[in-house]
XYZ file of C-alpha atoms in Angstrom:
680
model
C 83.511 11.317 193.236
C 80.039 12.789 192.722
C 76.959 11.103 194.129
C 74.623 12.799 191.654
C 74.472 9.865 189.282
C 71.175 10.799 187.647
C 71.936 14.490 187.215
C 75.372 13.895 185.728
C 74.589 10.952 183.468
C 74.730 11.563 179.694
C 71.530 11.994 177.678
C 71.465 10.363 174.243
C 69.406 12.415 171.795
C 70.064 10.050 168.909
C 72.176 12.308 166.713
C 74.139 13.748 169.649
C 74.701 13.105 173.344
C 74.527 15.727 176.069
C 77.161 15.221 178.799
C 74.642 15.628 181.645
C 70.993 16.373 182.387
C 71.377 20.097 183.168
C 69.776 22.564 180.792
C 70.554 26.218 181.453
C 67.096 27.722 181.119
C 66.440 30.818 179.073
C 66.779 34.149 180.858
C 66.413 37.511 179.214
C 69.406 39.472 180.504
C 69.169 42.630 178.385
C 72.494 41.828 176.712
C 70.526 40.267 173.842
C 68.884 43.565 172.912
C 71.909 45.216 171.298
C 74.671 43.500 169.341
C 77.203 45.844 170.958
C 76.733 43.702 174.084
C 77.314 40.387 172.279
C 80.934 40.265 173.446
C 79.738 40.405 177.043
C 77.049 37.837 176.237
C 79.706 35.530 174.785
C 81.757 35.735 177.984
C 78.661 35.186 180.112
C 77.706 31.994 178.258
C 81.297 30.786 177.946
C 81.719 30.878 181.716
C 78.636 28.644 182.106
C 79.845 26.288 179.378
C 83.206 26.068 181.145
C 81.281 25.191 184.291
C 79.912 22.080 182.631
C 76.292 22.861 181.678
C 74.870 20.187 179.363
C 72.892 22.554 177.127
C 72.588 26.348 177.280
C 69.476 28.161 176.048
C 69.809 31.865 175.278
C 67.411 34.613 176.238
C 64.526 35.037 173.830
C 65.025 36.397 170.307
C 61.965 37.506 168.370
C 61.550 36.075 164.872
C 60.240 39.415 163.552
C 59.335 42.945 164.615
C 55.784 41.987 165.617
C 57.235 39.457 168.037
C 59.427 41.954 169.896
C 59.248 41.948 173.676
C 60.053 45.665 173.580
C 60.835 48.165 170.828
C 64.136 47.408 169.069
C 64.703 44.450 171.400
C 66.363 41.147 170.589
C 65.521 39.770 167.151
C 67.020 37.335 164.661
C 65.587 37.817 161.198
C 68.469 38.215 158.717
C 71.731 36.619 157.646
C 73.575 39.748 158.699
C 72.117 39.447 162.190
C 73.051 35.754 162.290
C 76.673 36.602 161.572
C 76.767 38.799 164.678
C 75.913 35.737 166.786
C 79.047 33.858 165.727
C 81.249 35.105 168.617
C 78.644 33.856 171.112
C 78.462 30.403 169.580
C 82.222 30.143 169.093
C 82.901 31.125 172.705
C 80.603 28.381 173.991
C 81.993 25.767 171.618
C 85.550 26.681 172.570
C 84.668 25.634 176.123
C 83.140 22.357 174.954
C 79.555 23.506 175.457
C 76.357 23.380 173.433
C 73.966 26.273 172.967
C 70.454 26.715 171.579
C 68.812 29.990 170.635
C 65.362 30.605 172.072
C 62.787 31.865 169.586
C 60.295 33.970 171.516
C 57.351 35.724 169.922
C 55.713 37.909 172.579
C 52.323 38.214 170.919
C 50.024 40.346 173.066
C 52.696 40.439 175.796
C 54.844 42.717 173.639
C 55.422 46.160 175.105
C 55.012 48.086 171.859
C 52.198 49.163 169.515
C 52.989 46.637 166.743
C 51.843 43.576 168.692
C 49.823 40.842 167.014
C 47.798 37.985 168.468
C 45.178 35.418 167.478
C 42.447 37.833 168.599
C 42.181 41.502 169.494
C 42.299 40.990 173.261
C 44.483 43.192 175.430
C 46.847 41.643 177.963
C 46.396 42.721 181.606
C 50.144 43.262 181.936
C 50.817 45.522 178.929
C 49.179 48.767 177.758
C 48.827 47.870 174.074
C 45.920 46.101 172.377
C 47.223 43.657 169.740
C 46.113 43.489 166.141
C 44.252 40.276 165.307
C 46.060 38.366 162.584
C 44.420 37.360 159.328
C 44.924 33.798 158.088
C 47.686 35.105 155.824
C 49.166 36.919 158.819
C 49.317 33.687 160.813
C 51.133 32.075 157.921
C 53.671 34.932 157.883
C 54.370 34.398 161.582
C 54.988 30.690 161.031
C 57.443 31.466 158.242
C 59.212 33.918 160.559
C 59.711 31.173 163.173
C 61.126 28.832 160.525
C 63.431 31.518 159.116
C 64.691 32.318 162.627
C 65.498 28.650 163.284
C 67.334 28.334 159.966
C 69.316 31.474 160.751
C 70.213 30.085 164.170
C 71.657 27.020 162.466
C 73.489 29.286 160.028
C 74.944 31.183 163.014
C 76.331 27.926 164.413
C 73.858 27.213 167.198
C 73.344 23.578 168.146
C 69.605 24.004 168.301
C 66.662 26.234 169.096
C 64.060 26.390 171.808
C 60.618 27.418 170.623
C 58.834 29.305 173.389
C 55.316 27.894 173.515
C 54.456 28.653 177.120
C 54.181 31.408 179.764
C 51.317 33.048 177.872
C 53.376 34.207 174.892
C 52.229 34.155 171.239
C 51.991 30.398 170.685
C 50.354 29.838 174.064
C 47.796 32.512 173.161
C 46.541 30.368 170.279
C 45.915 27.371 172.533
C 43.186 28.669 174.856
C 39.803 30.188 174.090
C 40.472 33.005 176.555
C 42.865 34.584 174.030
C 41.809 32.815 170.831
C 38.279 33.699 169.688
C 38.926 32.816 166.063
C 36.475 30.801 163.985
C 38.807 29.915 161.110
C 41.291 27.080 160.720
C 43.406 28.530 163.563
C 40.631 28.695 166.159
C 37.543 26.978 167.453
C 38.308 23.333 168.235
C 41.485 22.438 170.075
C 42.628 20.576 166.974
C 42.569 23.893 165.121
C 44.071 25.906 168.004
C 47.040 23.541 168.308
C 47.785 23.707 164.583
C 50.069 26.717 165.022
C 52.757 25.081 167.214
C 52.553 21.806 165.300
C 53.080 23.617 161.993
C 55.954 25.628 163.446
C 57.797 22.572 164.774
C 57.227 20.379 161.710
C 58.377 23.114 159.323
C 61.402 23.970 161.467
C 62.412 20.317 161.488
C 62.094 20.198 157.713
C 64.210 23.353 157.374
C 67.042 22.462 159.769
C 67.398 18.720 159.170
C 67.490 15.820 161.618
C 70.764 16.644 163.414
C 69.643 19.860 165.093
C 68.189 20.120 168.591
C 64.634 21.456 168.778
C 63.412 22.107 172.293
C 59.735 22.966 172.610
C 58.679 24.890 175.727
C 55.281 23.369 176.457
C 52.842 24.991 178.873
C 51.911 22.064 181.091
C 50.171 24.125 183.774
C 48.710 27.447 182.607
C 47.533 28.497 186.107
C 44.752 30.605 184.604
C 41.119 29.557 185.132
C 40.341 28.934 181.472
C 43.673 27.377 180.571
C 44.271 24.107 178.778
C 42.740 20.890 180.046
C 45.090 18.038 180.865
C 43.871 16.050 177.862
C 44.788 19.018 175.666
C 48.271 19.251 177.214
C 48.886 15.546 176.545
C 47.562 15.840 172.975
C 49.874 18.787 172.403
C 52.866 16.903 173.762
C 52.190 13.939 171.504
C 51.684 16.121 168.448
C 54.801 18.196 169.068
C 56.837 15.030 169.564
C 55.550 13.600 166.287
C 56.240 16.914 164.537
C 59.957 16.583 165.247
C 60.818 18.092 168.634
C 63.920 16.688 170.344
C 63.103 17.709 173.932
C 59.961 18.932 175.686
C 60.698 21.598 178.284
C 58.090 22.378 180.932
C 56.460 25.789 181.140
C 54.600 26.718 184.325
C 52.079 29.544 184.516
C 51.243 32.501 182.312
C 52.798 35.815 183.251
C 49.324 37.103 184.128
C 48.614 34.174 186.476
C 48.177 35.163 190.100
C 50.063 32.246 191.581
C 53.797 32.588 192.274
C 56.011 30.135 190.421
C 59.659 31.095 190.929
C 59.902 33.388 193.964
C 61.800 32.367 197.084
C 58.544 31.597 198.915
C 57.756 28.864 196.367
C 58.870 25.414 197.590
C 61.823 23.782 195.888
C 60.634 21.613 193.008
C 57.074 22.838 193.511
C 55.900 21.794 190.058
C 58.058 18.803 189.133
C 55.117 16.479 189.816
C 53.319 17.948 186.775
C 56.222 17.082 184.472
C 56.239 13.617 186.065
C 52.546 13.215 185.357
C 53.045 14.129 181.696
C 56.099 11.882 181.411
C 54.153 8.879 182.710
C 51.243 9.565 180.334
C 53.588 9.817 177.362
C 55.521 6.702 178.311
C 52.233 4.810 178.620
C 51.515 5.855 175.032
C 54.938 4.644 173.897
C 56.428 8.129 173.434
C 60.024 8.346 174.694
C 60.831 12.027 174.055
C 62.968 13.466 176.902
C 61.081 15.777 179.251
C 62.732 18.636 181.105
C 61.302 19.959 184.363
C 61.798 23.414 185.796
C 61.098 26.021 188.505
C 62.816 26.290 191.898
C 65.469 23.633 191.378
C 68.507 25.206 192.996
C 70.640 22.414 194.468
C 72.106 19.258 192.941
C 70.418 17.199 195.668
C 66.949 18.415 194.691
C 67.625 18.055 190.960
C 69.058 14.554 191.289
C 66.127 13.413 193.435
C 63.634 14.649 190.822
C 65.380 12.646 188.116
C 65.720 9.597 190.364
C 61.973 9.694 191.034
C 61.275 9.500 187.301
C 59.610 12.911 187.140
C 61.838 14.115 184.302
C 64.788 13.286 182.037
C 66.430 16.708 182.413
C 66.275 19.669 184.768
C 66.191 23.295 183.697
C 68.145 25.695 185.892
C 68.216 29.339 184.977
C 68.886 31.590 187.957
C 71.017 28.956 189.769
C 73.512 29.367 186.933
C 73.427 33.127 187.324
C 74.324 32.588 190.970
C 77.092 30.084 190.250
C 78.387 29.359 186.732
C 80.398 26.425 188.158
C 77.324 24.689 189.576
C 77.711 21.522 187.493
C 81.477 21.291 187.846
C 81.313 21.668 191.615
C 78.609 19.000 191.827
C 80.636 16.615 189.676
C 83.754 17.142 191.792
C 82.018 16.482 195.102
C 82.124 20.193 196.008
C 78.389 20.884 196.242
C 78.910 22.659 199.567
C 80.843 25.346 197.642
C 77.939 26.188 195.328
C 76.701 29.767 195.585
C 73.016 28.898 195.787
C 70.290 30.932 194.097
C 67.923 32.250 196.776
C 65.188 33.099 194.224
C 64.970 36.710 195.387
C 64.493 38.054 191.809
C 65.995 41.385 192.853
C 68.838 41.623 190.333
C 67.561 39.258 187.650
C 63.838 39.450 186.866
C 63.302 42.804 188.558
C 66.069 44.229 186.354
C 64.575 42.638 183.252
C 61.161 44.185 183.817
C 62.777 47.547 184.570
C 64.754 47.492 181.309
C 68.111 47.054 183.057
C 70.919 44.564 182.421
C 70.319 41.571 184.659
C 72.716 40.283 187.270
C 72.452 38.354 190.542
C 72.203 39.488 194.150
C 74.570 36.770 195.384
C 76.845 36.962 192.330
C 77.194 40.515 190.992
C 79.630 39.289 188.312
C 76.736 37.623 186.461
C 76.330 39.367 183.083
C 79.243 41.628 184.073
C 82.072 39.121 183.622
C 84.107 41.448 181.428
C 83.652 44.438 183.748
C 83.905 42.990 187.246
C 87.123 40.995 187.026
C 88.669 39.398 190.108
C 92.459 39.321 189.615
C 95.431 38.837 191.962
C 96.336 42.053 193.791
C 99.366 43.940 192.487
C 100.327 44.944 196.030
C 99.249 42.940 199.057
C 97.656 45.060 201.782
C 96.634 44.482 205.373
C 92.913 45.256 205.423
C 90.304 45.214 208.179
C 86.639 44.612 207.418
C 84.312 45.554 210.257
C 80.934 43.827 210.123
C 80.118 40.341 208.812
C 76.816 41.034 207.129
C 76.422 40.421 203.375
C 78.542 43.461 202.444
C 81.356 42.606 204.845
C 81.377 38.963 203.809
C 81.539 39.820 200.101
C 84.329 42.343 200.662
C 86.405 40.118 202.939
C 86.263 36.998 200.770
C 86.905 38.868 197.504
C 89.874 40.709 199.012
C 91.335 37.498 200.403
C 90.796 35.709 197.096
C 92.922 38.396 195.467
C 95.723 37.791 197.977
C 95.233 40.547 200.548
C 95.674 39.872 204.270
C 92.149 40.319 205.640
C 90.812 40.403 209.190
C 87.032 40.370 209.612
C 85.602 41.701 212.881
C 82.033 40.923 213.944
C 80.403 41.920 217.238
C 77.929 39.012 217.148
C 78.844 35.390 217.722
C 77.962 34.439 214.129
C 78.273 35.866 210.645
C 75.326 37.084 208.619
C 74.119 40.406 209.968
C 70.610 41.208 208.762
C 70.463 37.939 206.774
C 70.101 36.206 210.148
C 66.826 38.089 210.497
C 65.720 37.583 206.900
C 66.088 33.793 207.064
C 63.553 33.695 209.924
C 60.788 35.069 207.711
C 58.485 32.303 206.411
C 59.320 31.948 202.732
C 62.860 33.300 203.058
C 64.554 30.193 204.412
C 66.810 30.176 201.340
C 68.789 33.097 202.777
C 70.545 30.585 205.021
C 72.188 29.165 201.881
C 74.045 32.423 201.263
C 75.452 32.367 204.786
C 76.477 28.735 204.329
C 78.262 29.690 201.112
C 80.106 32.622 202.682
C 81.098 30.541 205.711
C 82.867 28.161 203.349
C 84.415 31.020 201.405
C 85.864 32.539 204.578
C 87.670 29.281 205.301
C 88.751 28.678 201.695
C 90.195 32.167 201.230
C 91.909 32.295 204.618
C 90.140 35.302 206.143
C 91.046 35.846 209.807
C 87.567 35.921 211.387
C 87.119 37.517 214.830
C 83.572 36.817 216.077
C 82.142 38.302 219.237
C 84.582 41.182 219.035
C 83.264 44.736 218.942
C 86.400 46.431 217.679
C 86.965 50.100 218.480
C 88.728 52.806 216.491
C 91.671 52.866 218.901
C 92.293 49.145 218.469
C 92.037 49.364 214.685
C 94.522 52.221 214.638
C 96.888 50.348 216.935
C 96.933 47.181 214.813
C 98.147 49.183 211.843
C 95.868 48.275 208.977
C 96.568 49.807 205.594
C 92.874 50.323 204.962
C 89.617 49.734 206.843
C 86.270 48.820 205.320
C 83.254 49.625 207.458
C 80.349 47.259 206.823
C 78.804 47.987 210.191
C 75.262 48.110 208.909
C 72.350 50.102 210.264
C 70.368 51.017 213.337
C 66.569 51.511 213.422
C 65.418 55.049 212.727
C 63.604 56.894 215.511
C 60.053 57.635 214.226
C 59.374 60.179 217.005
C 55.817 59.014 217.723
C 54.255 60.291 220.929
C 54.161 57.461 223.463
C 56.671 55.238 221.652
C 58.282 54.474 225.010
C 55.105 52.637 226.068
C 55.699 48.991 227.151
C 53.648 47.667 224.242
C 56.046 49.237 221.704
C 59.055 47.385 220.321
C 61.298 47.386 217.256
C 61.437 44.819 214.495
C 64.772 43.665 215.929
C 63.074 42.763 219.214
C 60.427 40.730 217.384
C 62.661 38.827 214.981
C 65.304 38.015 217.601
C 62.677 36.785 220.034
C 63.501 39.369 222.703
C 59.884 40.482 222.954
C 56.641 38.541 223.186
C 54.045 39.807 220.738
C 50.332 39.947 221.503
C 47.326 38.700 219.564
C 46.591 42.072 217.919
C 49.548 43.905 216.387
C 50.114 47.171 214.549
C 53.167 47.204 212.302
C 54.286 50.786 211.705
C 56.017 51.064 208.337
C 55.115 49.139 205.187
C 58.474 48.870 203.473
C 60.233 45.574 202.924
C 60.912 45.122 206.633
C 57.321 45.904 207.584
C 56.027 43.323 205.116
C 58.523 40.753 206.407
C 57.536 41.382 210.030
C 53.842 41.094 209.141
C 54.566 37.782 207.384
C 56.460 36.593 210.448
C 53.611 37.539 212.787
C 50.757 35.894 210.881
C 52.561 32.561 210.909
C 52.952 30.278 213.866
C 54.681 26.985 213.235
C 56.419 25.477 210.180
C 56.618 27.526 206.999
C 54.506 26.208 204.134
C 57.442 26.913 201.831
C 58.937 23.756 203.352
C 55.753 21.736 202.651
C 54.899 21.518 198.951
C 51.429 20.040 199.405
C 50.456 22.647 201.991
C 51.757 25.407 199.720
C 49.747 24.118 196.746
C 46.589 24.038 198.876
C 47.208 27.533 200.231
C 47.553 29.016 196.746
C 44.802 26.921 195.167
C 46.751 24.747 192.744
C 45.020 21.480 191.893
C 45.368 18.385 189.766
C 45.215 19.609 186.133
C 43.415 16.394 185.160
C 40.487 17.665 187.235
C 41.023 21.435 187.363
C 41.493 23.052 183.946
C 44.772 24.962 183.944
C 45.448 23.613 187.429
C 43.208 26.234 189.053
C 39.681 26.162 187.609
C 37.257 25.461 190.435
C 40.044 25.235 193.019
C 39.886 27.719 195.884
C 42.933 28.769 197.899
C 42.943 27.255 201.377
C 45.173 29.487 203.480
C 45.793 28.503 207.064
C 44.275 30.926 209.590
C 46.561 33.779 210.679
C 48.314 33.405 214.013
C 47.523 37.049 214.874
C 45.417 39.966 213.751
C 47.831 42.359 212.076
C 47.516 45.943 210.839
C 50.210 47.143 208.412
C 50.504 50.924 208.245
C 52.331 53.482 206.139
C 52.477 57.275 206.024
C 52.356 57.461 202.241
C 49.021 57.564 200.473
C 48.398 54.819 197.958
C 48.977 51.095 197.869
C 51.144 49.724 200.684
C 54.156 47.892 199.340
C 54.289 49.859 196.098
C 58.063 50.040 196.454
C 58.579 46.291 196.781
C 60.182 44.230 194.024
C 58.427 44.423 190.658
C 58.084 40.654 190.324
C 57.540 39.786 193.984
C 55.651 42.717 195.503
C 52.273 41.376 194.372
C 53.102 38.037 195.989
C 53.798 39.652 199.363
C 50.613 41.707 199.179
C 48.494 38.719 198.154
C 49.992 36.488 200.847
C 49.171 39.023 203.552
C 45.661 39.561 202.201
C 45.090 35.817 202.430
C 46.076 36.122 206.097
C 43.546 38.961 206.510
C 46.171 41.611 207.243
C 44.610 45.075 207.038
C 46.920 47.367 205.054
C 46.347 51.078 205.608
C 47.967 53.978 203.792
C 47.883 57.755 204.272
C 48.366 57.365 208.038
C 49.409 60.013 210.549
C 50.559 58.628 213.891
C 49.089 60.624 216.777
C 50.112 58.740 219.935
C 50.352 55.369 221.672
C 48.786 54.602 225.055
C 47.164 51.783 227.022
C 44.275 51.705 224.560
C 46.477 51.226 221.546
C 47.696 53.212 218.554
C 45.810 56.417 217.718
C 46.048 57.450 214.072
C 44.516 59.623 211.410
C 43.673 57.928 208.114
C 43.439 60.873 205.783
C 41.445 63.209 208.028
C 39.516 60.487 209.848
C 40.614 59.566 213.383
C 40.910 55.891 214.251
C 42.147 53.929 217.228
C 43.717 50.491 216.747
C 43.199 48.601 219.986
C 46.327 46.501 219.763
C 48.490 44.624 222.242
C 51.761 45.383 220.471
C 53.110 48.109 218.208
C 56.132 47.088 216.122
C 58.267 49.894 214.690
C 59.608 49.251 211.175
C 60.242 52.877 210.333
C 63.478 52.690 208.426
C 67.158 52.661 209.296
C 70.104 54.973 209.656
C 73.754 54.172 208.827
C 75.954 52.983 211.686
C 79.317 54.579 210.950
C 80.655 56.000 214.234
C 84.094 54.494 213.550
C 84.636 56.454 210.351
C 85.611 59.880 211.745
C 88.277 58.800 214.285
C 89.870 56.425 211.759
C 90.020 59.139 209.110
C 91.468 61.580 211.629
C 94.222 59.040 212.295
C 95.087 59.049 208.595
C 93.651 55.616 207.807
C 91.854 55.161 204.499
C 88.245 54.235 205.291
C 85.624 52.801 202.939
C 81.896 52.675 203.729
C 79.834 49.904 202.157
C 76.343 48.467 202.524
C 74.062 49.969 205.125
C 76.952 51.892 206.688
C 77.123 53.814 203.429
C 73.433 54.106 202.527
C 70.644 52.725 204.712
C 68.036 51.789 202.136
C 65.683 49.050 203.293
C 68.511 46.565 203.839
C 69.476 46.525 200.166
C 71.622 43.377 200.010
C 71.809 43.571 196.212
C 73.520 46.952 196.332
C 75.595 45.999 199.376
C 77.101 42.835 197.871
C 77.722 44.495 194.503
C 79.315 47.555 196.089
C 81.497 45.401 198.329
C 82.642 43.171 195.475
C 83.436 46.115 193.203
C 85.436 47.821 195.951
C 87.345 44.641 196.775
C 88.141 44.122 193.086
C 89.716 47.612 192.936
C 91.846 47.676 196.093
């Protein structure tokens, strides 16, 4: 029987009751942008409804063309369009679920030339300057929101979520930074908040009393001139009075320079803000349910937040990409079997901002449920998987789930491969959760695991496997730098495994993902601030919104001093780390800058000697007098077993780094392994 009594208790909304306190937060997957994908979208949501989610919220749909996120993107503005949503709604209802459509007007965040906003002020994250709306234009936008909500009801949705946070259109009306108007929609906060109040009150009038209206309220803007706390509370009260059913927390504008959902952000980092608002509203006699969000990825964390009185619901978005059965497993006492979201953003948000269909690094079936189908094998085979890194683990467990006889060989004494290195990086502790999940899957699927066994080609041939999958990973690439055999030189493997002691001044050669991780590792000494919420908030400069407007005004970051002086070098000209994840690269760069890491591009490596590392920066010579030089200069596939196995007539498959060594790409490795295992 489940111990998560708060998380799994029903929530009475008056006209309906949700079965638990889990709201599947809105995520734009790309499937919303074309109705030809609605069948896939229906399957995607149905799987989450079957998993027991209390209320699903779709990705954002614009109420009109001006509100598009991107040209010809998701929009609901006609009865004909509403009819195309019916299969989505029916699929969720068939599984006993409830679903709300999110209405999202991008405003100046739209990536197209038709954008509109309260004032003609360009966003720092898009190339287009919006057109400032006239008073009549504001009225047209309000009517578009109301029409969209009515159409959602017509389509069969159980409710809508009105996106009023994250710096989108409605949020843009609320702060003077983006609203310079002097009419009835600008000036005083009473005027600036009119837009969302009018939208909610008119939607309620249009849809009736028995329809869920969630309002996504920005409770912490994280921009210097954001809303004051008094304004946030006034907004919450007004929106509640206007007819909202649930207030959902929004944290940070997209242009804010404080991370909010990356893996380096502590679990539940911002739940205290929702708790603060909840207590203020309760003191005023307002009982509207509040939903908290951001970095809630386990039932233990979510239940504790609710038990502490910080919220009435929890919003989980990416955790339900990672495991659609999250709620069911928690309710059945099987929390240890949950495939935990590690907040890497690599296949979800990075895909979204690149215009790709989203998925999940740890669950490549997410948003591909109709394409990547795991079915019982038609013919059982005896298969060897060599290497228990992410690729090998995904292949072995998927094959065994399908009924194949699988033996997994691993030279080390534990599973995990390069994830055992990644989890040592401050801010990447979540990677341990993936290894915990796969360890359970190995047992549950009956894989024969042989640890500490470096299997050779002769032995594999002698055992008589039908097929062999090589997931043997990578070896560091030789950079061929003069003097690299000097005692002060070591590889990233030596550093992260603790085989080498590193000095006080370090040059990291190579500024890819591994180089950034090693630099992060070296500037820290002691506990990771990701495991200490208060320390993390101080380091990034997040303060009490009752004192600091927007949570940041007047608050300076207080990073702890770096443990070492680090230089991070790359051969390419330009910004180091340009190839990092679209949504997380800036975080890594900012974190290292706060630790005073000097990042240098356009470097030629001349030689290494007792003095240090001699380089050319452009055409200028420079000597870095360092104690240690760490080589992070790429990898090469480790696939020596392939040729002799193929010569013996055995079918061999290469996956992960053994196939393509590309900066330890776990997203590609796990997807490739799962797709292969689904075919064999």
